[in-house]
Amino acid sequence: MAALPRRIIKETQRLMQEPVPGISAVPDDSNARYFHVIVTGPEDSPFEGGLFKLELFLPEDYPMSAPKVRFITKIYHPNIDRLGRICLDILKDKWSPALQIRTVLLSIQALLSAPNPDDPLANDVAELWKVNESEAIRNAKEWTRRYAMDN
Amino acid sequence: MEMSLKTNERVQEELEALEAILMDDISISYNERGCPELIKTTIFPSTANEVDKQYVCVTLEVKLPEEYPDCEPLVQLRNPRGLDDSTINHLYKSIKDKCAENVGQPVIFELIDLIRENLTESNLPTCQCAVCLYGFSEGDSFTKTQCFHYFHSYCLANHLSITKRHFQEEQDKLPAWQKSTKGFQATCPVCREMIECDIDELKTAHPPKELESAQKFEVTNDLRLLQERMRQLFSYQKSKGGIIDIEAEENKLLLITQSSEETASSESTEDPGPSLSNLNDPVLENGVLKKSQRCDVKMNSSDR
């Protein structure tokens, strides 16, 4: 494998030295471009109290291309599908090399606080979120309690 | 009453003088009672009006309490460009001292002067390049955008050639009638303002110096602990059925029914680790792997 770009090293060091509250990201031993991530569910959201595992991969031409990110823990959210794929503009056409691992993960955490059922990825979830928000929120809380807890 | 009227006159005089000197470069807003509330001006270093040589700037915002100038105004520095936190903190300290010295007298012009002097002295970006996250060393070739953001020319060239290539690839996929007529427009990586630059010329720049001398990364104990914690969480959530089983979900999407026994036997309780790692863009769809590419999941299941 080609040498790891300095920027990735610098980001990794900063993630360790000045961690973002509510977010941890740690590189894998066998591949420094692959990060194991935990995002805590934001306060006052249906995901509060949950610990969500994600995986993040920095492609070859990072930071010129966006990281690939996916939820590993099940989550009930209109912009995240059953496979854990995330609908977020900065991961696609709105990517900029001025964004970083930490800003990407913060944006994902913010998406948990602000679900957007008008731009759905999980259609059934988004539909319920629109027609019966309180039931959708109940489901999200239930999934968080059932799947995203720590020992 | 008389006192407040007098205060008001002193403030009015100060503001008129500021407007006379700065003209369009200052904005003053008034509250519903007609009292001045907020004064804003963007300050640049003195470079004998050579705008291309101004590498830093900051917007000064001054709020006037009713008692001003017999008390200190409230000062905020906004939208600093090319300035790092320590430079800004230093500026705040000098501002505070200046305000304290000048209680009872008009201070706004003094503040503007003080900031401009400071900017003139440090008229070289002290921030990091947002692309490589390293600073600017002497001899580095860097570019200041029209929006006052800084990049090593080398880094900006890299960004622009790749976004231009992506733009071209997207265009090539479109039918003729949908193609953009405007061509590629470069934008600033930080604020997305449109920028004008000569990519070919930027490409001739050398890589930044700090980048070459950067230290190597080492796996620390903290990192090991965090890795262990991640593994534990994964196993626990897995035991609660909280981990997404990509294969099973994909099969659901394909409407292929599979017995629950089969699904269970193909699961591993180990954290799958890098499943995105060996893959290049074409096999990724919105960040998720196509089934045939997930060799590690397959490997885990055959291990059992």
Short mmCIF file of C-alpha atoms in Angstrom, two decimals:
data_model
loop_
_atom_site.label_atom_id
_atom_site.label_comp_id
_atom_site.label_asym_id
_atom_site.label_seq_id
_atom_site.Cartn_x
_atom_site.Cartn_y
_atom_site.Cartn_z
CA MET A 1 0.00 0.00 0.00
CA ALA A 2 1.20 3.51 -0.78
CA ALA A 3 2.42 5.64 2.14
CA LEU A 4 -0.33 7.18 4.19
CA PRO A 5 -0.79 10.84 3.29
CA ARG A 6 0.35 13.26 6.01
CA ARG A 7 -3.09 14.74 6.23
CA ILE A 8 -4.61 11.43 7.32
CA ILE A 9 -1.91 11.07 9.98
CA LYS A 10 -2.57 14.59 11.18
CA GLU A 11 -6.32 14.07 11.36
CA THR A 12 -5.88 10.79 13.23
CA GLN A 13 -3.56 12.42 15.76
CA ARG A 14 -5.95 15.27 16.33
CA LEU A 15 -8.90 12.92 16.74
CA MET A 16 -6.94 11.23 19.54
CA GLN A 17 -5.59 14.40 21.16
CA GLU A 18 -8.66 16.61 20.91
CA PRO A 19 -11.58 14.22 20.63
CA VAL A 20 -14.96 15.61 19.62
CA PRO A 21 -17.49 15.17 22.46
CA GLY A 22 -19.88 12.37 21.64
CA ILE A 23 -17.77 11.00 18.80
CA SER A 24 -14.90 8.52 18.77
CA ALA A 25 -13.06 7.35 15.70
CA VAL A 26 -10.14 4.98 15.72
CA PRO A 27 -8.17 3.54 12.81
CA ASP A 28 -8.01 -0.18 12.25
CA ASP A 29 -4.73 -1.94 12.96
CA SER A 30 -4.51 -3.52 9.56
CA ASN A 31 -5.64 -0.52 7.56
CA ALA A 32 -5.09 3.07 8.66
CA ARG A 33 -7.65 4.28 6.12
CA TYR A 34 -10.44 2.34 7.80
CA PHE A 35 -11.94 3.85 10.96
CA HIS A 36 -14.14 2.29 13.59
CA VAL A 37 -16.52 4.98 14.77
CA ILE A 38 -18.98 5.48 17.62
CA VAL A 39 -21.44 8.38 17.50
CA THR A 40 -23.64 9.00 20.54
CA GLY A 41 -27.27 9.85 19.91
CA PRO A 42 -27.78 13.60 20.44
CA GLU A 43 -29.65 14.89 23.49
CA ASP A 44 -33.32 15.70 22.96
CA SER A 45 -33.47 13.44 19.91
CA PRO A 46 -35.15 10.03 19.73
CA PHE A 47 -31.62 8.59 19.51
CA GLU A 48 -30.56 9.98 22.90
CA GLY A 49 -28.77 7.38 25.01
CA GLY A 50 -27.79 5.28 22.00
CA LEU A 51 -24.26 4.44 20.91
CA PHE A 52 -24.16 3.96 17.16
CA LYS A 53 -21.32 2.13 15.46
CA LEU A 54 -20.30 3.31 12.03
CA GLU A 55 -17.52 2.46 9.63
CA LEU A 56 -15.62 5.11 7.72
CA PHE A 57 -13.19 4.56 4.88
CA LEU A 58 -10.88 7.13 3.32
CA PRO A 59 -10.55 6.38 -0.41
CA GLU A 60 -7.25 6.56 -2.27
CA ASP A 61 -7.69 10.17 -3.35
CA TYR A 62 -8.96 11.47 0.00
CA PRO A 63 -9.27 14.41 0.79
CA MET A 64 -10.06 15.08 -2.85
CA SER A 65 -12.95 12.57 -2.62
CA ALA A 66 -15.36 12.12 0.26
CA PRO A 67 -14.96 9.39 2.86
CA LYS A 68 -17.32 6.42 2.59
CA VAL A 69 -19.41 6.16 5.74
CA ARG A 70 -22.06 3.67 6.82
CA PHE A 71 -23.98 2.86 10.00
CA ILE A 72 -23.25 -0.58 11.38
CA THR A 73 -25.76 -0.37 14.24
CA LYS A 74 -29.40 -0.53 13.19
CA ILE A 75 -31.10 2.85 13.26
CA TYR A 76 -34.63 4.06 12.50
CA HIS A 77 -34.12 7.28 10.57
CA PRO A 78 -35.64 8.60 7.32
CA ASN A 79 -32.27 9.48 5.80
CA ILE A 80 -30.54 6.20 6.65
CA ASP A 81 -31.56 2.98 4.91
CA ARG A 82 -31.65 -0.64 6.07
CA LEU A 83 -28.08 -1.15 4.91
CA GLY A 84 -26.90 1.78 7.01
CA ARG A 85 -26.29 4.01 4.00
CA ILE A 86 -26.58 7.71 4.74
CA CYS A 87 -28.21 10.36 2.57
CA LEU A 88 -26.09 13.43 3.21
CA ASP A 89 -25.02 15.94 0.56
CA ILE A 90 -21.49 16.47 1.90
CA LEU A 91 -20.79 12.77 1.37
CA LYS A 92 -21.64 13.17 -2.30
CA ASP A 93 -21.73 16.21 -4.54
CA LYS A 94 -21.16 18.74 -1.75
CA TRP A 95 -17.90 17.20 -0.59
CA SER A 96 -15.01 19.62 -0.14
CA PRO A 97 -11.41 18.86 0.88
CA ALA A 98 -11.81 21.48 3.62
CA LEU A 99 -14.11 19.04 5.41
CA GLN A 100 -12.53 16.44 7.70
CA ILE A 101 -13.35 13.17 9.42
CA ARG A 102 -14.47 15.14 12.46
CA THR A 103 -16.71 17.52 10.51
CA VAL A 104 -18.27 14.64 8.58
CA LEU A 105 -19.08 12.79 11.80
CA LEU A 106 -20.46 15.96 13.40
CA SER A 107 -22.72 16.41 10.37
CA ILE A 108 -23.95 12.85 10.74
CA GLN A 109 -24.64 13.47 14.42
CA ALA A 110 -26.53 16.64 13.45
CA LEU A 111 -28.57 14.61 10.95
CA LEU A 112 -29.76 12.50 13.89
CA SER A 113 -31.07 15.67 15.54
CA ALA A 114 -32.70 16.89 12.37
CA PRO A 115 -34.25 14.07 10.32
CA ASN A 116 -35.42 15.24 6.93
CA PRO A 117 -38.29 13.04 5.67
CA ASP A 118 -38.66 15.19 2.54
CA ASP A 119 -35.36 13.86 1.20
CA PRO A 120 -35.74 10.21 2.18
CA LEU A 121 -33.48 7.25 1.71
CA ALA A 122 -35.62 4.86 3.76
CA ASN A 123 -39.01 5.36 2.14
CA ASP A 124 -41.16 3.51 4.67
CA VAL A 125 -39.56 5.35 7.58
CA ALA A 126 -39.87 8.72 5.86
CA GLU A 127 -43.51 8.07 5.02
CA LEU A 128 -44.39 7.34 8.63
CA TRP A 129 -42.32 10.31 9.76
CA LYS A 130 -44.51 12.51 7.58
CA VAL A 131 -47.96 11.08 8.31
CA ASN A 132 -47.50 10.15 11.97
CA GLU A 133 -44.44 11.79 13.44
CA SER A 134 -45.12 10.75 17.02
CA GLU A 135 -45.31 7.09 16.06
CA ALA A 136 -42.13 7.38 14.00
CA ILE A 137 -40.34 8.95 16.95
CA ARG A 138 -41.61 6.17 19.18
CA ASN A 139 -40.15 3.63 16.75
CA ALA A 140 -36.84 5.45 16.64
CA LYS A 141 -36.67 5.45 20.45
CA GLU A 142 -37.58 1.77 20.56
CA TRP A 143 -34.88 0.85 18.01
CA THR A 144 -32.34 2.92 19.93
CA ARG A 145 -33.25 1.14 23.17
CA ARG A 146 -33.25 -2.28 21.55
CA TYR A 147 -30.19 -2.09 19.31
CA ALA A 148 -27.92 0.82 20.21
CA MET A 149 -27.27 0.29 23.90
CA ASP A 150 -24.00 -0.48 25.60
CA ASN A 151 -23.36 -3.32 27.99
CA MET B 1 -31.61 63.68 30.97
CA GLU B 2 -29.15 66.41 30.23
CA MET B 3 -26.31 63.99 30.85
CA SER B 4 -27.64 61.44 28.40
CA LEU B 5 -28.17 64.11 25.79
CA LYS B 6 -24.58 65.16 26.17
CA THR B 7 -23.41 61.58 25.92
CA ASN B 8 -25.43 61.19 22.81
CA GLU B 9 -23.84 64.24 21.25
CA ARG B 10 -20.36 62.97 21.93
CA VAL B 11 -21.21 59.64 20.32
CA GLN B 12 -22.83 61.39 17.38
CA GLU B 13 -19.70 63.42 16.81
CA GLU B 14 -17.50 60.34 16.93
CA LEU B 15 -19.68 58.49 14.45
CA GLU B 16 -19.82 61.41 12.04
CA ALA B 17 -16.04 61.57 12.08
CA LEU B 18 -15.82 57.82 11.40
CA GLU B 19 -18.22 58.07 8.48
CA ALA B 20 -16.26 60.98 7.06
CA ILE B 21 -13.03 58.97 7.18
CA LEU B 22 -14.22 55.50 6.25
CA MET B 23 -17.19 56.43 4.06
CA ASP B 24 -18.74 53.26 2.58
CA ASP B 25 -16.43 50.97 4.52
CA ILE B 26 -18.38 51.40 7.75
CA SER B 27 -21.96 50.49 8.56
CA ILE B 28 -23.85 51.88 11.55
CA SER B 29 -27.21 50.53 12.64
CA TYR B 30 -29.62 52.35 14.91
CA ASN B 31 -32.28 51.04 17.29
CA GLU B 32 -35.96 52.07 17.19
CA ARG B 33 -35.23 55.08 19.40
CA GLY B 34 -32.67 56.32 16.92
CA CYS B 35 -29.67 55.53 19.12
CA PRO B 36 -26.62 54.01 17.42
CA GLU B 37 -26.31 50.35 18.39
CA LEU B 38 -23.90 48.45 16.21
CA ILE B 39 -20.92 49.61 14.20
CA LYS B 40 -19.28 47.26 11.70
CA THR B 41 -16.21 47.63 9.56
CA THR B 42 -13.85 45.21 7.84
CA ILE B 43 -10.21 46.02 8.42
CA PHE B 44 -7.29 45.19 6.11
CA PRO B 45 -3.55 45.69 6.56
CA SER B 46 -2.08 48.89 5.13
CA THR B 47 -0.46 47.92 1.85
CA ALA B 48 -0.64 51.26 0.03
CA ASN B 49 -3.90 50.10 -1.56
CA GLU B 50 -2.33 47.05 -3.19
CA VAL B 51 -5.24 44.71 -2.65
CA ASP B 52 -3.35 41.59 -3.87
CA LYS B 53 -0.86 42.05 -1.08
CA GLN B 54 -3.47 41.99 1.68
CA TYR B 55 -3.32 38.45 3.04
CA VAL B 56 -5.38 38.91 6.20
CA CYS B 57 -8.50 40.77 7.30
CA VAL B 58 -11.08 40.82 10.07
CA THR B 59 -14.46 42.45 10.68
CA LEU B 60 -14.74 44.62 13.77
CA GLU B 61 -18.14 44.82 15.42
CA VAL B 62 -18.67 47.39 18.18
CA LYS B 63 -21.83 47.53 20.28
CA LEU B 64 -22.41 50.75 22.16
CA PRO B 65 -24.09 50.51 25.56
CA GLU B 66 -26.19 53.58 26.40
CA GLU B 67 -23.52 54.86 28.78
CA TYR B 68 -20.78 54.83 26.14
CA PRO B 69 -18.24 56.54 26.09
CA ASP B 70 -18.36 56.54 29.88
CA CYS B 71 -18.13 52.75 29.81
CA GLU B 72 -16.31 50.30 27.56
CA PRO B 73 -17.98 49.29 24.29
CA LEU B 74 -18.59 45.59 23.54
CA VAL B 75 -16.16 44.46 20.86
CA GLN B 76 -16.35 41.35 18.65
CA LEU B 77 -13.98 40.26 15.89
CA ARG B 78 -15.80 38.38 13.15
CA ASN B 79 -14.84 36.48 9.98
CA PRO B 80 -11.09 36.49 10.57
CA ARG B 81 -9.23 35.52 7.40
CA GLY B 82 -5.67 34.24 7.38
CA LEU B 83 -5.47 34.60 11.18
CA ASP B 84 -5.14 31.74 13.65
CA ASP B 85 -6.63 31.60 17.15
CA SER B 86 -3.53 32.82 18.94
CA THR B 87 -3.33 35.93 16.74
CA ILE B 88 -7.01 36.64 17.38
CA ASN B 89 -6.63 36.14 21.14
CA HIS B 90 -3.68 38.51 21.16
CA LEU B 91 -5.77 41.09 19.28
CA TYR B 92 -8.62 40.75 21.80
CA LYS B 93 -6.21 41.40 24.64
CA SER B 94 -4.83 44.57 23.03
CA ILE B 95 -8.40 45.72 22.33
CA LYS B 96 -9.40 45.19 25.94
CA ASP B 97 -6.41 47.21 27.18
CA LYS B 98 -7.11 49.99 24.72
CA CYS B 99 -10.79 50.20 25.76
CA ALA B 100 -9.90 50.25 29.46
CA GLU B 101 -7.38 53.09 28.90
CA ASN B 102 -9.91 55.15 27.00
CA VAL B 103 -13.04 55.07 29.18
CA GLY B 104 -14.67 58.49 28.93
CA GLN B 105 -13.32 59.21 25.46
CA PRO B 106 -14.24 58.00 21.98
CA VAL B 107 -12.27 54.81 21.23
CA ILE B 108 -13.59 53.32 18.00
CA PHE B 109 -11.10 54.93 15.67
CA GLU B 110 -8.30 53.99 18.04
CA LEU B 111 -9.47 50.39 17.85
CA ILE B 112 -9.55 50.39 14.07
CA ASP B 113 -6.02 51.81 14.03
CA LEU B 114 -4.78 49.25 16.52
CA ILE B 115 -6.21 46.34 14.55
CA ARG B 116 -4.90 47.66 11.26
CA GLU B 117 -1.39 48.02 12.73
CA ASN B 118 -1.53 44.46 14.01
CA LEU B 119 -2.73 43.12 10.67
CA THR B 120 -0.02 45.02 8.82
CA GLU B 121 2.63 43.47 11.06
CA SER B 122 1.31 39.95 10.54
CA ASN B 123 0.34 40.28 6.92
CA LEU B 124 1.07 36.62 6.12
CA PRO B 125 -1.52 33.94 6.74
CA THR B 126 -0.97 32.27 10.13
CA CYS B 127 -3.77 29.74 9.57
CA GLN B 128 -3.49 26.25 8.06
CA CYS B 129 -4.08 25.23 4.50
CA ALA B 130 -7.57 23.69 4.65
CA VAL B 131 -6.57 21.00 2.16
CA CYS B 132 -3.41 19.50 3.71
CA LEU B 133 -3.93 20.91 7.24
CA TYR B 134 -0.33 22.16 7.41
CA GLY B 135 0.83 25.76 7.83
CA PHE B 136 2.60 28.10 5.44
CA SER B 137 6.39 28.16 5.67
CA GLU B 138 8.73 30.65 4.12
CA GLY B 139 9.24 29.79 0.50
CA ASP B 140 5.93 27.93 0.15
CA SER B 141 3.95 29.06 -2.81
CA PHE B 142 0.43 29.85 -1.66
CA THR B 143 -2.73 31.29 -3.15
CA LYS B 144 -5.15 33.72 -1.60
CA THR B 145 -8.64 33.44 -3.00
CA GLN B 146 -10.88 36.44 -3.59
CA CYS B 147 -12.80 35.31 -0.50
CA PHE B 148 -9.60 35.53 1.63
CA HIS B 149 -8.99 31.83 2.10
CA TYR B 150 -5.51 30.38 1.81
CA PHE B 151 -4.16 27.26 0.21
CA HIS B 152 -0.78 26.01 -0.84
CA SER B 153 -0.83 26.45 -4.60
CA TYR B 154 0.12 22.79 -4.84
CA CYS B 155 -2.91 21.71 -2.75
CA LEU B 156 -5.36 24.00 -4.52
CA ALA B 157 -4.11 22.74 -7.90
CA ASN B 158 -4.76 19.19 -6.76
CA HIS B 159 -8.29 20.03 -5.64
CA LEU B 160 -9.14 21.94 -8.80
CA SER B 161 -7.82 19.35 -11.23
CA ILE B 162 -9.83 16.62 -9.51
CA THR B 163 -13.07 18.61 -9.27
CA LYS B 164 -12.63 19.62 -12.90
CA ARG B 165 -12.16 15.98 -13.90
CA HIS B 166 -15.26 14.94 -11.89
CA PHE B 167 -17.25 17.72 -13.53
CA GLN B 168 -16.13 16.53 -16.96
CA GLU B 169 -17.00 12.91 -16.17
CA GLU B 170 -20.48 13.91 -15.02
CA GLN B 171 -20.96 16.02 -18.16
CA ASP B 172 -19.90 13.16 -20.40
CA LYS B 173 -22.64 10.98 -18.92
CA LEU B 174 -25.36 13.49 -19.76
CA PRO B 175 -27.24 13.64 -23.07
CA ALA B 176 -26.32 16.68 -25.17
CA TRP B 177 -29.40 18.70 -24.22
CA GLN B 178 -28.63 18.40 -20.51
CA LYS B 179 -24.99 19.39 -20.68
CA SER B 180 -23.92 22.55 -18.91
CA THR B 181 -23.26 25.44 -21.26
CA LYS B 182 -21.16 27.28 -18.73
CA GLY B 183 -18.22 24.91 -18.37
CA PHE B 184 -16.30 24.18 -15.21
CA GLN B 185 -16.47 26.76 -12.45
CA ALA B 186 -13.85 26.54 -9.71
CA THR B 187 -15.11 27.11 -6.17
CA CYS B 188 -13.35 27.76 -2.87
CA PRO B 189 -13.05 24.54 -0.81
CA VAL B 190 -13.83 26.45 2.38
CA CYS B 191 -16.77 28.73 1.55
CA ARG B 192 -17.83 27.56 -1.94
CA GLU B 193 -17.56 31.08 -3.41
CA MET B 194 -16.69 31.03 -7.10
CA ILE B 195 -12.98 31.61 -7.62
CA GLU B 196 -10.90 32.41 -10.67
CA CYS B 197 -7.52 30.79 -11.04
CA ASP B 198 -5.11 29.36 -13.53
CA ILE B 199 -4.91 25.65 -12.77
CA ASP B 200 -1.95 25.05 -15.06
CA GLU B 201 0.08 27.70 -13.36
CA LEU B 202 -0.85 26.45 -9.86
CA LYS B 203 0.24 22.96 -10.89
CA THR B 204 3.84 24.08 -11.27
CA ALA B 205 4.12 24.77 -7.50
CA HIS B 206 6.20 22.54 -5.21
CA PRO B 207 4.60 20.60 -2.37
CA PRO B 208 4.49 22.52 0.93
CA LYS B 209 7.56 22.19 3.16
CA GLU B 210 5.91 21.33 6.46
CA LEU B 211 4.15 18.49 4.73
CA GLU B 212 7.44 16.86 3.86
CA SER B 213 8.83 17.05 7.38
CA ALA B 214 5.65 15.90 9.17
CA GLN B 215 6.08 13.23 11.83
CA LYS B 216 4.96 9.66 11.48
CA PHE B 217 1.90 8.18 13.10
CA GLU B 218 2.19 5.70 15.93
CA VAL B 219 -0.36 3.47 17.56
CA THR B 220 -0.64 4.65 21.17
CA ASN B 221 -2.09 2.98 24.24
CA ASP B 222 -5.12 5.26 24.17
CA LEU B 223 -5.75 4.09 20.66
CA ARG B 224 -5.52 0.44 21.70
CA LEU B 225 -8.02 1.03 24.51
CA LEU B 226 -10.42 2.72 22.13
CA GLN B 227 -10.09 -0.14 19.65
CA GLU B 228 -10.87 -2.60 22.44
CA ARG B 229 -13.89 -0.54 23.50
CA MET B 230 -15.17 -0.56 19.90
CA ARG B 231 -14.81 -4.33 19.73
CA GLN B 232 -16.76 -4.78 22.97
CA LEU B 233 -19.57 -2.53 21.84
CA PHE B 234 -19.76 -4.38 18.54
CA SER B 235 -20.01 -7.79 20.20
CA TYR B 236 -22.60 -6.58 22.68
CA GLN B 237 -24.80 -5.00 20.02
CA LYS B 238 -24.34 -8.03 17.82
CA SER B 239 -25.66 -10.25 20.62
CA LYS B 240 -28.73 -8.02 20.85
CA GLY B 241 -29.36 -8.26 17.11
CA GLY B 242 -28.47 -4.60 16.71
CA ILE B 243 -25.88 -4.95 13.95
CA ILE B 244 -27.01 -4.54 10.36
CA ASP B 245 -26.56 -7.75 8.41
CA ILE B 246 -25.91 -6.44 4.93
CA GLU B 247 -26.29 -9.79 3.25
CA ALA B 248 -29.65 -10.51 4.86
CA GLU B 249 -30.93 -7.01 4.13
CA GLU B 250 -29.89 -7.24 0.50
CA ASN B 251 -31.61 -10.56 0.16
CA LYS B 252 -34.78 -8.98 1.57
CA LEU B 253 -34.49 -6.28 -1.04
CA LEU B 254 -34.16 -8.90 -3.72
CA LEU B 255 -37.24 -10.66 -2.32
CA ILE B 256 -35.33 -13.87 -1.86
CA THR B 257 -36.43 -15.67 1.23
CA GLN B 258 -33.87 -17.38 3.29
CA SER B 259 -34.43 -19.54 6.31
CA SER B 260 -33.54 -17.88 9.55
CA GLU B 261 -31.17 -20.75 10.35
CA GLU B 262 -29.13 -20.10 7.27
CA THR B 263 -28.96 -16.41 8.05
CA ALA B 264 -27.82 -17.10 11.58
CA SER B 265 -25.12 -19.52 10.50
CA SER B 266 -23.57 -17.01 8.14
CA GLU B 267 -23.22 -14.46 10.91
CA SER B 268 -20.04 -13.90 12.76
CA THR B 269 -19.79 -12.37 16.21
CA GLU B 270 -16.48 -10.81 15.30
CA ASP B 271 -16.29 -7.18 14.31
CA PRO B 272 -15.95 -7.49 10.53
CA GLY B 273 -13.17 -4.88 10.43
CA PRO B 274 -12.28 -3.23 7.18
CA SER B 275 -15.00 -4.19 4.79
CA LEU B 276 -14.69 -1.03 2.76
CA SER B 277 -10.96 -1.19 2.51
CA ASN B 278 -10.01 -3.13 -0.57
CA LEU B 279 -12.52 -1.44 -2.73
CA ASN B 280 -12.31 1.17 -5.36
CA ASP B 281 -15.02 3.59 -6.28
CA PRO B 282 -16.71 1.68 -9.09
CA VAL B 283 -17.86 -1.12 -6.82
CA LEU B 284 -19.29 1.21 -4.23
CA GLU B 285 -22.83 2.34 -4.52
CA ASN B 286 -23.55 5.26 -2.26
CA GLY B 287 -20.93 4.06 0.12
CA VAL B 288 -22.07 0.48 0.40
CA LEU B 289 -20.42 -2.47 -1.13
CA LYS B 290 -21.96 -4.68 -3.69
CA LYS B 291 -22.47 -8.15 -2.42
CA SER B 292 -19.85 -9.82 -4.57
CA GLN B 293 -17.15 -7.49 -3.24
CA ARG B 294 -17.56 -8.16 0.44
CA CYS B 295 -14.96 -10.87 0.61
CA ASP B 296 -14.26 -10.44 4.32
CA VAL B 297 -17.84 -11.23 5.33
CA LYS B 298 -17.68 -14.33 3.19
CA MET B 299 -14.36 -15.29 4.68
CA ASN B 300 -15.71 -14.95 8.20
CA SER B 301 -18.64 -17.14 7.45
CA SER B 302 -16.56 -19.88 5.86
CA ASP B 303 -14.24 -19.85 8.87
CA ARG B 304 -16.99 -21.05 11.08
#
